[in-house]
mmCIF file of C-alpha atoms in Angstrom:
data_model
loop_
_atom_site.group_PDB
_atom_site.id
_atom_site.type_symbol
_atom_site.label_atom_id
_atom_site.label_comp_id
_atom_site.label_asym_id
_atom_site.label_seq_id
_atom_site.Cartn_x
_atom_site.Cartn_y
_atom_site.Cartn_z
ATOM 1 C CA MET A 7 -10.152 7.400 19.252
ATOM 2 C CA ASN A 8 -7.834 8.185 22.198
ATOM 3 C CA MET A 9 -7.436 5.549 24.877
ATOM 4 C CA SER A 10 -6.843 6.014 28.579
ATOM 5 C CA GLY A 11 -3.927 4.339 30.319
ATOM 6 C CA GLU A 12 -6.280 1.817 31.939
ATOM 7 C CA GLU A 13 -7.828 0.914 28.567
ATOM 8 C CA GLN A 14 -4.372 0.376 27.062
ATOM 9 C CA LYS A 15 -3.415 -1.865 29.989
ATOM 10 C CA THR A 16 -6.603 -3.896 29.439
ATOM 11 C CA LEU A 17 -5.847 -4.369 25.750
ATOM 12 C CA LYS A 18 -2.221 -5.197 26.399
ATOM 13 C CA GLY A 19 -3.178 -7.687 29.094
ATOM 14 C CA SER A 20 -5.684 -9.407 26.805
ATOM 15 C CA LEU A 21 -2.880 -10.213 24.378
ATOM 16 C CA THR A 22 -1.185 -12.552 26.863
ATOM 17 C CA GLU A 23 -2.356 -16.153 26.627
ATOM 18 C CA GLN A 24 -3.153 -17.748 29.973
ATOM 19 C CA THR A 25 -4.492 -21.124 31.058
ATOM 20 C CA ASN A 26 -5.566 -21.741 34.688
ATOM 21 C CA GLY A 27 -3.663 -18.636 35.714
ATOM 22 C CA GLN A 28 -0.426 -19.877 34.168
ATOM 23 C CA THR A 29 1.135 -17.974 31.247
ATOM 24 C CA GLN A 30 1.614 -20.270 28.279
ATOM 25 C CA ALA A 31 4.800 -20.223 26.209
ATOM 26 C CA THR A 32 4.217 -18.639 22.800
ATOM 27 C CA PRO A 33 6.499 -17.945 19.832
ATOM 28 C CA GLN A 34 8.526 -14.746 20.011
ATOM 29 C CA ILE A 35 6.325 -11.688 19.505
ATOM 30 C CA PHE A 36 7.714 -8.945 17.267
ATOM 31 C CA PHE A 37 4.599 -6.768 17.286
ATOM 32 C CA GLN A 38 1.121 -6.633 18.772
ATOM 33 C CA GLY A 39 -1.622 -4.061 18.378
ATOM 34 C CA TYR A 40 -5.243 -3.189 17.651
ATOM 35 C CA LEU A 41 -6.260 -1.389 14.450
ATOM 36 C CA ARG A 42 -8.459 1.668 14.818
ATOM 37 C CA PRO A 43 -11.949 0.750 13.559
ATOM 38 C CA LEU A 44 -13.085 2.448 10.344
ATOM 39 C CA GLY A 45 -16.598 3.322 11.410
ATOM 40 C CA ARG A 46 -18.223 -0.071 11.984
ATOM 41 C CA ARG A 47 -15.561 -1.891 9.970
ATOM 42 C CA SER A 48 -12.619 -3.636 11.557
ATOM 43 C CA GLY A 49 -10.229 -2.771 8.727
ATOM 44 C CA ALA A 50 -9.830 -6.392 7.560
ATOM 45 C CA GLY A 51 -11.374 -5.580 4.165
ATOM 46 C CA GLU A 52 -8.910 -2.729 3.678
ATOM 47 C CA LEU A 53 -6.043 -5.014 4.724
ATOM 48 C CA GLN A 54 -7.202 -7.524 2.136
ATOM 49 C CA ARG A 55 -7.092 -4.873 -0.613
ATOM 50 C CA ILE A 56 -3.602 -3.874 0.497
ATOM 51 C CA PHE A 57 -2.239 -7.418 0.281
ATOM 52 C CA GLU A 58 -3.991 -7.886 -3.073
ATOM 53 C CA ALA A 59 -2.118 -4.793 -4.262
ATOM 54 C CA ILE A 60 1.151 -6.202 -2.904
ATOM 55 C CA ASN A 61 0.471 -9.480 -4.712
ATOM 56 C CA SER A 62 -0.045 -7.551 -7.974
ATOM 57 C CA VAL A 63 3.627 -6.547 -7.739
ATOM 58 C CA SER A 64 5.343 -9.423 -5.932
ATOM 59 C CA GLY A 65 4.748 -12.965 -4.722
ATOM 60 C CA GLU A 66 6.322 -12.108 -1.362
ATOM 61 C CA ALA A 67 5.402 -9.628 1.359
ATOM 62 C CA ARG A 68 8.235 -8.716 3.726
ATOM 63 C CA LEU A 69 6.562 -7.200 6.759
ATOM 64 C CA ARG A 70 9.086 -5.061 8.603
ATOM 65 C CA VAL A 71 8.464 -4.164 12.236
ATOM 66 C CA GLU A 72 9.914 -0.753 13.088
ATOM 67 C CA ARG A 73 9.702 1.338 16.237
ATOM 68 C CA ASP A 74 6.800 3.546 15.108
ATOM 69 C CA ARG A 75 5.313 1.680 12.150
ATOM 70 C CA LEU A 76 4.980 -1.498 10.123
ATOM 71 C CA THR A 77 6.152 -1.394 6.513
ATOM 72 C CA VAL A 78 6.223 -3.536 3.387
ATOM 73 C CA ARG A 79 8.401 -2.793 0.352
ATOM 74 C CA GLU A 80 8.495 -5.101 -2.670
ATOM 75 C CA LEU A 81 9.971 -4.935 -6.166
ATOM 76 C CA ASP A 82 8.517 -6.884 -9.081
ATOM 77 C CA PRO A 83 10.782 -9.522 -10.705
ATOM 78 C CA GLY A 84 11.250 -7.399 -13.849
ATOM 79 C CA LYS A 85 12.278 -4.364 -11.768
ATOM 80 C CA VAL A 86 9.642 -2.208 -13.444
ATOM 81 C CA SER A 87 7.429 -1.475 -10.439
ATOM 82 C CA LEU A 88 7.712 -1.198 -6.684
ATOM 83 C CA ILE A 89 5.152 -1.008 -3.881
ATOM 84 C CA GLU A 90 5.564 0.543 -0.433
ATOM 85 C CA VAL A 91 3.039 0.187 2.385
ATOM 86 C CA PHE A 92 3.190 2.175 5.623
ATOM 87 C CA PHE A 93 1.126 1.264 8.697
ATOM 88 C CA PRO A 94 1.879 4.225 11.014
ATOM 89 C CA ARG A 95 1.394 4.073 14.762
ATOM 90 C CA GLU A 96 -1.515 6.534 14.462
ATOM 91 C CA ARG A 97 -3.634 3.940 12.621
ATOM 92 C CA PHE A 98 -3.642 1.740 15.737
ATOM 93 C CA MET A 99 -5.560 2.054 19.026
ATOM 94 C CA PHE A 100 -2.722 0.190 20.692
ATOM 95 C CA PHE A 101 0.748 -0.268 19.172
ATOM 96 C CA GLU A 102 3.628 -2.207 20.668
ATOM 97 C CA ALA A 103 6.743 -3.003 18.636
ATOM 98 C CA ARG A 104 8.677 -5.402 20.848
ATOM 99 C CA GLN A 105 11.457 -6.225 18.421
ATOM 100 C CA GLU A 106 12.445 -4.813 15.052
ATOM 101 C CA GLY A 107 12.782 -7.356 12.284
ATOM 102 C CA VAL A 108 11.429 -8.704 8.986
ATOM 103 C CA ILE A 109 8.956 -11.575 8.580
ATOM 104 C CA VAL A 110 8.086 -12.877 5.108
ATOM 105 C CA PHE A 111 4.586 -13.969 4.052
ATOM 106 C CA ASP A 112 2.847 -15.147 0.906
ATOM 107 C CA PRO A 113 0.471 -12.232 0.118
ATOM 108 C CA LYS A 114 -2.021 -14.597 -1.555
ATOM 109 C CA GLU A 115 -2.297 -16.606 1.652
ATOM 110 C CA VAL A 116 -2.771 -13.413 3.684
ATOM 111 C CA VAL A 117 -5.581 -12.379 1.293
ATOM 112 C CA ARG A 118 -7.227 -15.796 1.689
ATOM 113 C CA ARG A 119 -7.148 -15.604 5.477
ATOM 114 C CA LEU A 120 -8.431 -12.028 5.463
ATOM 115 C CA SER A 121 -11.513 -13.175 3.564
ATOM 116 C CA ILE A 122 -12.434 -14.900 6.846
ATOM 117 C CA ALA A 123 -11.322 -12.004 9.050
ATOM 118 C CA LYS A 124 -13.592 -9.567 7.158
ATOM 119 C CA SER A 125 -16.494 -10.857 9.242
ATOM 120 C CA PHE A 126 -14.722 -10.125 12.534
ATOM 121 C CA LYS A 127 -16.094 -7.409 14.774
ATOM 122 C CA PRO A 128 -13.737 -4.530 15.621
ATOM 123 C CA PRO A 129 -11.251 -3.938 17.001
ATOM 124 C CA LEU A 130 -9.027 -6.145 14.842
ATOM 125 C CA LYS A 131 -6.031 -7.512 16.736
ATOM 126 C CA LEU A 132 -2.740 -8.089 14.898
ATOM 127 C CA VAL A 133 0.120 -10.067 16.379
ATOM 128 C CA VAL A 134 3.331 -10.602 14.408
ATOM 129 C CA TYR A 135 5.303 -13.590 15.663
ATOM 130 C CA GLY A 136 8.673 -14.746 14.452
ATOM 131 C CA ASP A 137 6.942 -17.514 12.505
ATOM 132 C CA SER A 138 3.416 -16.252 11.758
ATOM 133 C CA LEU A 139 0.834 -13.462 11.586
ATOM 134 C CA SER A 140 -2.261 -13.679 13.788
ATOM 135 C CA LEU A 141 -5.551 -11.842 13.163
ATOM 136 C CA SER A 142 -8.524 -11.907 15.520
ATOM 137 C CA GLY A 143 -11.627 -9.860 16.291
ATOM 138 C CA ALA A 144 -13.703 -8.985 19.324
ATOM 139 C CA GLU A 145 -15.307 -12.465 19.173
ATOM 140 C CA GLY A 146 -11.945 -14.051 19.951
ATOM 141 C CA VAL A 147 -11.840 -16.082 16.706
ATOM 142 C CA GLU A 148 -8.302 -16.227 15.323
ATOM 143 C CA VAL A 149 -6.810 -16.879 11.888
ATOM 144 C CA LYS A 150 -3.082 -17.343 11.329
ATOM 145 C CA VAL A 151 -0.754 -17.088 8.347
ATOM 146 C CA GLU A 152 2.507 -18.973 8.522
ATOM 147 C CA ALA A 153 5.701 -17.126 7.646
ATOM 148 C CA TYR A 154 8.472 -18.618 5.546
ATOM 149 C CA GLU A 155 12.087 -17.993 4.651
ATOM 150 C CA GLY A 156 12.250 -15.484 1.806
ATOM 151 C CA GLY A 157 15.156 -14.062 -0.118
ATOM 152 C CA ASP A 158 16.643 -10.666 0.675
ATOM 153 C CA VAL A 159 14.966 -7.787 -1.092
ATOM 154 C CA GLU A 160 17.233 -5.785 -3.355
ATOM 155 C CA ALA A 161 18.330 -2.431 -1.959
ATOM 156 C CA LEU A 162 16.356 0.260 -3.744
ATOM 157 C CA ALA A 163 17.547 3.846 -3.894
ATOM 158 C CA LEU A 164 14.519 6.124 -3.750
ATOM 159 C CA ASN A 165 16.331 8.936 -1.987
ATOM 160 C CA GLY A 166 17.101 12.103 -3.896
ATOM 161 C CA LEU A 167 13.956 11.941 -6.036
ATOM 162 C CA GLU A 168 12.216 15.241 -6.778
ATOM 163 C CA ALA A 169 8.608 15.712 -7.839
ATOM 164 C CA LYS A 170 8.573 17.449 -11.220
ATOM 165 C CA ALA A 171 4.767 17.403 -11.137
ATOM 166 C CA ARG A 172 2.151 16.466 -8.542
ATOM 167 C CA PHE A 173 -1.640 16.372 -8.626
ATOM 168 C CA ASN A 174 -4.710 14.726 -7.056
ATOM 169 C CA ILE A 175 -7.178 12.608 -8.990
ATOM 170 C CA ASP A 176 -9.976 10.160 -8.242
ATOM 171 C CA SER A 177 -8.240 6.761 -8.233
ATOM 172 C CA TYR A 178 -11.164 5.015 -9.919
ATOM 173 C CA GLU A 179 -11.351 7.620 -12.711
ATOM 174 C CA LEU A 180 -7.651 7.078 -13.385
ATOM 175 C CA PHE A 181 -8.118 3.301 -13.389
ATOM 176 C CA LYS A 182 -11.148 3.476 -15.685
ATOM 177 C CA THR A 183 -9.320 5.750 -18.151
ATOM 178 C CA LEU A 184 -6.238 3.530 -18.318
ATOM 179 C CA LYS A 185 -8.380 0.392 -18.646
ATOM 180 C CA ASN A 186 -10.162 1.903 -21.657
ATOM 181 C CA LEU A 187 -6.820 2.821 -23.222
ATOM 182 C CA TYR A 188 -5.531 -0.741 -22.737
ATOM 183 C CA SER A 189 -8.113 -1.956 -25.255
ATOM 184 C CA PHE A 190 -6.147 -0.091 -27.934
ATOM 185 C CA ASP A 191 -2.517 0.161 -26.790
ATOM 186 C CA GLU A 192 0.110 -1.332 -24.484
ATOM 187 C CA ALA A 193 1.503 1.974 -23.192
ATOM 188 C CA PHE A 194 0.321 5.447 -22.334
ATOM 189 C CA THR A 195 1.958 8.859 -22.258
ATOM 190 C CA ILE A 196 1.161 11.389 -19.560
ATOM 191 C CA GLU A 197 1.790 15.086 -20.119
ATOM 192 C CA VAL A 198 1.460 17.930 -17.637
ATOM 193 C CA SER A 199 2.007 21.599 -18.326
ATOM 194 C CA PRO A 200 2.078 24.708 -16.114
ATOM 195 C CA GLU A 201 -0.399 26.329 -18.516
ATOM 196 C CA LYS A 202 -3.071 23.707 -17.774
ATOM 197 C CA LYS A 203 -3.197 23.528 -13.995
ATOM 198 C CA SER A 204 -6.505 21.636 -13.720
ATOM 199 C CA ILE A 205 -6.025 19.246 -16.648
ATOM 200 C CA VAL A 206 -3.695 16.318 -17.271
ATOM 201 C CA THR A 207 -3.378 14.872 -20.754
ATOM 202 C CA ILE A 208 -3.053 11.117 -21.276
ATOM 203 C CA TYR A 209 -2.765 9.646 -24.747
ATOM 204 C CA THR A 210 -1.741 6.590 -26.761
ATOM 205 C CA PRO A 211 -0.611 6.289 -30.406
ATOM 206 C CA ASN A 212 -3.780 4.494 -31.557
ATOM 207 C CA LEU A 213 -6.549 6.099 -29.521
ATOM 208 C CA GLY A 214 -5.364 9.663 -29.280
ATOM 209 C CA MET A 215 -5.760 12.109 -26.426
ATOM 210 C CA VAL A 216 -7.811 11.992 -23.214
ATOM 211 C CA THR A 217 -7.948 14.860 -20.724
ATOM 212 C CA LEU A 218 -8.615 14.354 -17.014
ATOM 213 C CA ARG A 219 -9.630 16.913 -14.427
ATOM 214 C CA VAL A 220 -7.245 17.078 -11.470
ATOM 215 C CA TRP A 221 -6.773 19.260 -8.400
ATOM 216 C CA GLY A 222 -4.023 20.229 -5.968
ATOM 217 C CA TYR A 223 -1.731 20.670 -8.950
ATOM 218 C CA ARG A 224 1.935 21.506 -8.308
ATOM 219 C CA TYR A 225 4.739 21.513 -10.821
ATOM 220 C CA ALA A 226 8.436 22.252 -11.151
ATOM 221 C CA GLU A 227 8.547 21.978 -14.937
ATOM 222 C CA PRO A 228 6.561 20.578 -17.886
ATOM 223 C CA VAL A 229 6.659 16.759 -17.945
ATOM 224 C CA LYS A 230 5.983 14.198 -20.658
ATOM 225 C CA SER A 231 6.724 10.510 -20.059
ATOM 226 C CA SER A 232 5.472 7.072 -21.166
ATOM 227 C CA TYR A 233 4.646 3.925 -19.167
ATOM 228 C CA ARG A 234 3.408 0.373 -19.679
ATOM 229 C CA LEU A 235 -0.331 0.059 -19.121
ATOM 230 C CA ASP A 236 -0.445 -3.505 -17.807
ATOM 231 C CA PHE A 237 1.722 -2.794 -14.755
ATOM 232 C CA ALA A 238 -0.243 0.300 -13.731
ATOM 233 C CA LEU A 239 -3.557 -1.530 -14.211
ATOM 234 C CA ASN A 240 -2.444 -4.490 -12.104
ATOM 235 C CA PHE A 241 -1.965 -2.160 -9.155
ATOM 236 C CA LEU A 242 -4.916 0.177 -9.711
ATOM 237 C CA GLY A 243 -7.245 -2.777 -10.261
ATOM 238 C CA LYS A 244 -6.664 -3.713 -6.612
ATOM 239 C CA ALA A 245 -6.168 -0.321 -4.950
ATOM 240 C CA ALA A 246 -8.541 2.017 -6.803
ATOM 241 C CA ARG A 247 -12.073 2.615 -5.532
ATOM 242 C CA ARG A 248 -14.719 5.217 -6.283
ATOM 243 C CA GLY A 249 -14.204 8.310 -4.183
ATOM 244 C CA THR A 250 -10.695 7.287 -3.100
ATOM 245 C CA ASN A 251 -8.241 10.090 -3.718
ATOM 246 C CA ALA A 252 -4.931 9.302 -5.429
ATOM 247 C CA ILE A 253 -1.867 11.537 -5.343
ATOM 248 C CA VAL A 254 0.120 11.196 -8.571
ATOM 249 C CA GLU A 255 3.739 12.342 -8.767
ATOM 250 C CA LEU A 256 6.241 12.277 -11.616
ATOM 251 C CA LEU A 257 9.684 11.956 -10.050
ATOM 252 C CA SER A 258 13.295 12.165 -11.171
ATOM 253 C CA ARG A 259 16.770 13.035 -9.962
ATOM 254 C CA GLY A 260 18.231 16.248 -11.297
ATOM 255 C CA LYS A 261 18.214 16.371 -15.088
ATOM 256 C CA GLU A 262 17.313 12.704 -15.665
ATOM 257 C CA GLU A 263 15.048 12.247 -18.674
ATOM 258 C CA GLY A 264 12.932 9.396 -17.323
ATOM 259 C CA ARG A 265 10.234 10.096 -14.764
ATOM 260 C CA LEU A 266 9.116 7.584 -12.143
ATOM 261 C CA PHE A 267 5.323 7.392 -12.049
ATOM 262 C CA LYS A 268 4.177 7.336 -8.407
ATOM 263 C CA ILE A 269 0.623 6.799 -7.142
ATOM 264 C CA THR A 270 -0.233 7.090 -3.435
ATOM 265 C CA VAL A 271 -3.604 6.070 -1.997
ATOM 266 C CA ASP A 272 -4.813 6.097 1.589
ATOM 267 C CA LEU A 273 -6.597 2.797 2.231
ATOM 268 C CA GLY A 274 -7.715 3.587 5.755
ATOM 269 C CA VAL A 275 -5.390 1.331 7.707
ATOM 270 C CA ALA A 276 -2.272 2.199 5.709
ATOM 271 C CA LEU A 277 -0.745 4.457 3.076
ATOM 272 C CA VAL A 278 0.144 2.626 -0.139
ATOM 273 C CA SER A 279 2.581 4.007 -2.713
ATOM 274 C CA TYR A 280 3.239 2.467 -6.115
ATOM 275 C CA TYR A 281 6.227 3.363 -8.311
ATOM 276 C CA GLN A 282 6.628 2.507 -11.986
ATOM 277 C CA ALA A 283 9.667 3.078 -14.177
ATOM 278 C CA PRO A 284 9.212 4.881 -17.505
ATOM 279 C CA ARG A 285 8.847 2.824 -20.665
ATOM 280 C CA ILE A 286 12.035 2.375 -22.678
ATOM 281 C CA GLU A 287 11.389 2.590 -26.397
#
């Protein structure tokens, strides 16, 4: 939905608190904007799923305000998995990044507050203050999540990674397959081959082999790598839904043996990518 200049001015003006014509002092605003509605939905339900996925990896959510997007990047304490979330400018009807910076939230508390915001009528307004996150709907009802002082996130080098294989798969089918395998084993091996462009093979030592239909297959070379099931299931249990496409990539640098397992899903209001390190025998 494209907005006229007058409509943008109206939205921007409505974000300023006033009482009896006098502007009230508010905490420093880092970002303010309105999410594009998803049909009749405000996007709060999708936001809730995103923060549930973040919580499956880390107990902190560092929301970074950048010029053209909002991002979250978190590493799990065992340094096995990482999650990246991108809220691009295009997913907003109105987007104003006033100041770049990082504000830290408890993702569980954000999820709890979003359970209330799910009933809000669109458009959903987001305001990131220096000390809190505000969510409100067309009704004017507001919920807030307080920020807190979090530790610095470790610098993570994801540059230089090359996709050795890439394919599309239904996220729920992938989740269901891995969940069934978890009843028998703690890890799974994924194998892709140029000779089987529409099939990916997943297997475990105890259960044997399962083949999955995929599409959009691209490869640089045959790949075979193993991963822990519990970490992948923690993420997919929150992010996967029937009919939601997942892009799976197996990444490495140069001739490295291990392959990072990457899953990207589009959850409507943001793109969510999950990385998992290969299992070390």
